[in-house]
């Protein structure tokens, strides 16, 4: 299982070089769901959107439920 540091490093790698990153699919899926949430009007604070994106990215990368932290 990936540790939080590994997830962060994977996120930085995909942002720096999206075409050659192994995490490209996780990034795209997390971004799509986060954009839908942010556009729905359910977000009450910008930090909730950023946290949701990170949790979704972590979930797609590790397969682990982020609610179990």
mmCIF file with all atom_site columns, C-alpha atoms in Angstrom:
data_model
loop_
_atom_site.group_PDB
_atom_site.id
_atom_site.type_symbol
_atom_site.label_atom_id
_atom_site.label_alt_id
_atom_site.label_comp_id
_atom_site.label_asym_id
_atom_site.label_entity_id
_atom_site.label_seq_id
_atom_site.pdbx_PDB_ins_code
_atom_site.Cartn_x
_atom_site.Cartn_y
_atom_site.Cartn_z
_atom_site.occupancy
_atom_site.B_iso_or_equiv
_atom_site.pdbx_formal_charge
_atom_site.auth_seq_id
_atom_site.auth_comp_id
_atom_site.auth_asym_id
_atom_site.auth_atom_id
_atom_site.pdbx_PDB_model_num
ATOM 1  C CA . UNK A 1 1  ? 0.000   0.000  0.000   1.00 0.00 ? 1  UNK A CA 1
ATOM 2  C CA . UNK A 1 2  ? 1.215   3.501  -0.791  1.00 0.00 ? 2  UNK A CA 1
ATOM 3  C CA . UNK A 1 3  ? 2.041   5.784  2.068   1.00 0.00 ? 3  UNK A CA 1
ATOM 4  C CA . UNK A 1 4  ? 0.814   9.374  2.148   1.00 0.00 ? 4  UNK A CA 1
ATOM 5  C CA . UNK A 1 5  ? 4.270   10.626 1.100   1.00 0.00 ? 5  UNK A CA 1
ATOM 6  C CA . UNK A 1 6  ? 4.187   8.311  -1.923  1.00 0.00 ? 6  UNK A CA 1
ATOM 7  C CA . UNK A 1 7  ? 0.736   9.586  -2.906  1.00 0.00 ? 7  UNK A CA 1
ATOM 8  C CA . UNK A 1 8  ? 1.952   13.181 -2.659  1.00 0.00 ? 8  UNK A CA 1
ATOM 9  C CA . UNK A 1 9  ? 4.996   12.383 -4.765  1.00 0.00 ? 9  UNK A CA 1
ATOM 10 C CA . UNK A 1 10 ? 2.787   10.687 -7.380  1.00 0.00 ? 10 UNK A CA 1
ATOM 11 C CA . UNK A 1 11 ? 0.580   13.786 -7.473  1.00 0.00 ? 11 UNK A CA 1
ATOM 12 C CA . UNK A 1 12 ? 3.557   16.097 -7.957  1.00 0.00 ? 12 UNK A CA 1
ATOM 13 C CA . UNK A 1 13 ? 4.908   13.831 -10.716 1.00 0.00 ? 13 UNK A CA 1
ATOM 14 C CA . UNK A 1 14 ? 1.626   13.801 -12.652 1.00 0.00 ? 14 UNK A CA 1
ATOM 15 C CA . UNK A 1 15 ? 1.319   17.599 -12.398 1.00 0.00 ? 15 UNK A CA 1
ATOM 16 C CA . UNK A 1 16 ? 4.902   18.120 -13.589 1.00 0.00 ? 16 UNK A CA 1
ATOM 17 C CA . UNK A 1 17 ? 4.783   15.591 -16.416 1.00 0.00 ? 17 UNK A CA 1
ATOM 18 C CA . UNK A 1 18 ? 1.229   14.366 -17.065 1.00 0.00 ? 18 UNK A CA 1
ATOM 19 C CA . UNK A 1 19 ? 1.932   12.511 -20.291 1.00 0.00 ? 19 UNK A CA 1
ATOM 20 C CA . UNK A 1 20 ? 4.533   10.123 -18.869 1.00 0.00 ? 20 UNK A CA 1
ATOM 21 C CA . UNK A 1 21 ? 3.141   9.618  -15.361 1.00 0.00 ? 21 UNK A CA 1
ATOM 22 C CA . UNK A 1 22 ? 1.677   6.289  -14.289 1.00 0.00 ? 22 UNK A CA 1
ATOM 23 C CA . UNK A 1 23 ? -0.840  8.268  -12.228 1.00 0.00 ? 23 UNK A CA 1
ATOM 24 C CA . UNK A 1 24 ? -2.417  10.049 -15.199 1.00 0.00 ? 24 UNK A CA 1
ATOM 25 C CA . UNK A 1 25 ? -5.665  8.071  -15.015 1.00 0.00 ? 25 UNK A CA 1
ATOM 26 C CA . UNK A 1 26 ? -6.036  8.593  -11.253 1.00 0.00 ? 26 UNK A CA 1
ATOM 27 C CA . UNK A 1 27 ? -5.477  12.329 -11.730 1.00 0.00 ? 27 UNK A CA 1
ATOM 28 C CA . UNK A 1 28 ? -8.035  12.586 -14.539 1.00 0.00 ? 28 UNK A CA 1
ATOM 29 C CA . UNK A 1 29 ? -10.694 10.646 -12.617 1.00 0.00 ? 29 UNK A CA 1
ATOM 30 C CA . UNK A 1 30 ? -10.155 12.654 -9.432  1.00 0.00 ? 30 UNK A CA 1
ATOM 31 C CA . UNK A 1 31 ? -10.245 15.926 -11.373 1.00 0.00 ? 31 UNK A CA 1
ATOM 32 C CA . UNK A 1 32 ? -13.479 15.000 -13.154 1.00 0.00 ? 32 UNK A CA 1
ATOM 33 C CA . UNK A 1 33 ? -15.282 14.124 -9.915  1.00 0.00 ? 33 UNK A CA 1
ATOM 34 C CA . UNK A 1 34 ? -13.898 17.161 -8.093  1.00 0.00 ? 34 UNK A CA 1
ATOM 35 C CA . UNK A 1 35 ? -15.038 19.502 -10.870 1.00 0.00 ? 35 UNK A CA 1
ATOM 36 C CA . UNK A 1 36 ? -18.534 18.014 -10.703 1.00 0.00 ? 36 UNK A CA 1
ATOM 37 C CA . UNK A 1 37 ? -18.624 18.504 -6.922  1.00 0.00 ? 37 UNK A CA 1
ATOM 38 C CA . UNK A 1 38 ? -17.316 22.068 -7.100  1.00 0.00 ? 38 UNK A CA 1
ATOM 39 C CA . UNK A 1 39 ? -19.815 22.935 -9.821  1.00 0.00 ? 39 UNK A CA 1
ATOM 40 C CA . UNK A 1 40 ? -22.754 21.475 -7.928  1.00 0.00 ? 40 UNK A CA 1
ATOM 41 C CA . UNK A 1 41 ? -22.821 24.238 -5.341  1.00 0.00 ? 41 UNK A CA 1
ATOM 42 C CA . UNK A 1 42 ? -22.416 21.736 -2.500  1.00 0.00 ? 42 UNK A CA 1
ATOM 43 C CA . UNK A 1 43 ? -18.929 22.958 -1.650  1.00 0.00 ? 43 UNK A CA 1
ATOM 44 C CA . UNK A 1 44 ? -19.016 25.411 1.216   1.00 0.00 ? 44 UNK A CA 1
ATOM 45 C CA . UNK A 1 45 ? -15.312 26.267 1.337   1.00 0.00 ? 45 UNK A CA 1
ATOM 46 C CA . UNK A 1 46 ? -12.485 26.096 -1.187  1.00 0.00 ? 46 UNK A CA 1
ATOM 47 C CA . UNK A 1 47 ? -10.400 23.886 1.130   1.00 0.00 ? 47 UNK A CA 1
ATOM 48 C CA . UNK A 1 48 ? -13.131 21.228 0.956   1.00 0.00 ? 48 UNK A CA 1
ATOM 49 C CA . UNK A 1 49 ? -12.631 21.033 -2.802  1.00 0.00 ? 49 UNK A CA 1
ATOM 50 C CA . UNK A 1 50 ? -8.852  20.658 -2.495  1.00 0.00 ? 50 UNK A CA 1
ATOM 51 C CA . UNK A 1 51 ? -9.208  17.993 0.207   1.00 0.00 ? 51 UNK A CA 1
ATOM 52 C CA . UNK A 1 52 ? -11.765 16.093 -1.862  1.00 0.00 ? 52 UNK A CA 1
ATOM 53 C CA . UNK A 1 53 ? -9.422  16.091 -4.850  1.00 0.00 ? 53 UNK A CA 1
ATOM 54 C CA . UNK A 1 54 ? -6.520  14.747 -2.774  1.00 0.00 ? 54 UNK A CA 1
ATOM 55 C CA . UNK A 1 55 ? -8.701  12.066 -1.153  1.00 0.00 ? 55 UNK A CA 1
ATOM 56 C CA . UNK A 1 56 ? -10.053 10.954 -4.535  1.00 0.00 ? 56 UNK A CA 1
ATOM 57 C CA . UNK A 1 57 ? -6.575  10.878 -6.062  1.00 0.00 ? 57 UNK A CA 1
ATOM 58 C CA . UNK A 1 58 ? -5.331  8.830  -3.121  1.00 0.00 ? 58 UNK A CA 1
ATOM 59 C CA . UNK A 1 59 ? -8.273  6.446  -3.430  1.00 0.00 ? 59 UNK A CA 1
ATOM 60 C CA . UNK A 1 60 ? -7.666  5.869  -7.135  1.00 0.00 ? 60 UNK A CA 1
ATOM 61 C CA . UNK A 1 61 ? -3.916  5.397  -6.565  1.00 0.00 ? 61 UNK A CA 1
ATOM 62 C CA . UNK A 1 62 ? -4.122  3.033  -3.598  1.00 0.00 ? 62 UNK A CA 1
ATOM 63 C CA . UNK A 1 63 ? -7.569  1.490  -3.796  1.00 0.00 ? 63 UNK A CA 1
ATOM 64 C CA . UNK A 1 64 ? -8.019  2.321  -0.099  1.00 0.00 ? 64 UNK A CA 1
ATOM 65 C CA . UNK A 1 65 ? -11.023 4.139  1.333   1.00 0.00 ? 65 UNK A CA 1
ATOM 66 C CA . UNK A 1 66 ? -9.821  7.610  2.453   1.00 0.00 ? 66 UNK A CA 1
ATOM 67 C CA . UNK A 1 67 ? -12.547 7.734  5.129   1.00 0.00 ? 67 UNK A CA 1
ATOM 68 C CA . UNK A 1 68 ? -10.665 5.058  7.089   1.00 0.00 ? 68 UNK A CA 1
ATOM 69 C CA . UNK A 1 69 ? -7.772  7.383  7.979   1.00 0.00 ? 69 UNK A CA 1
#
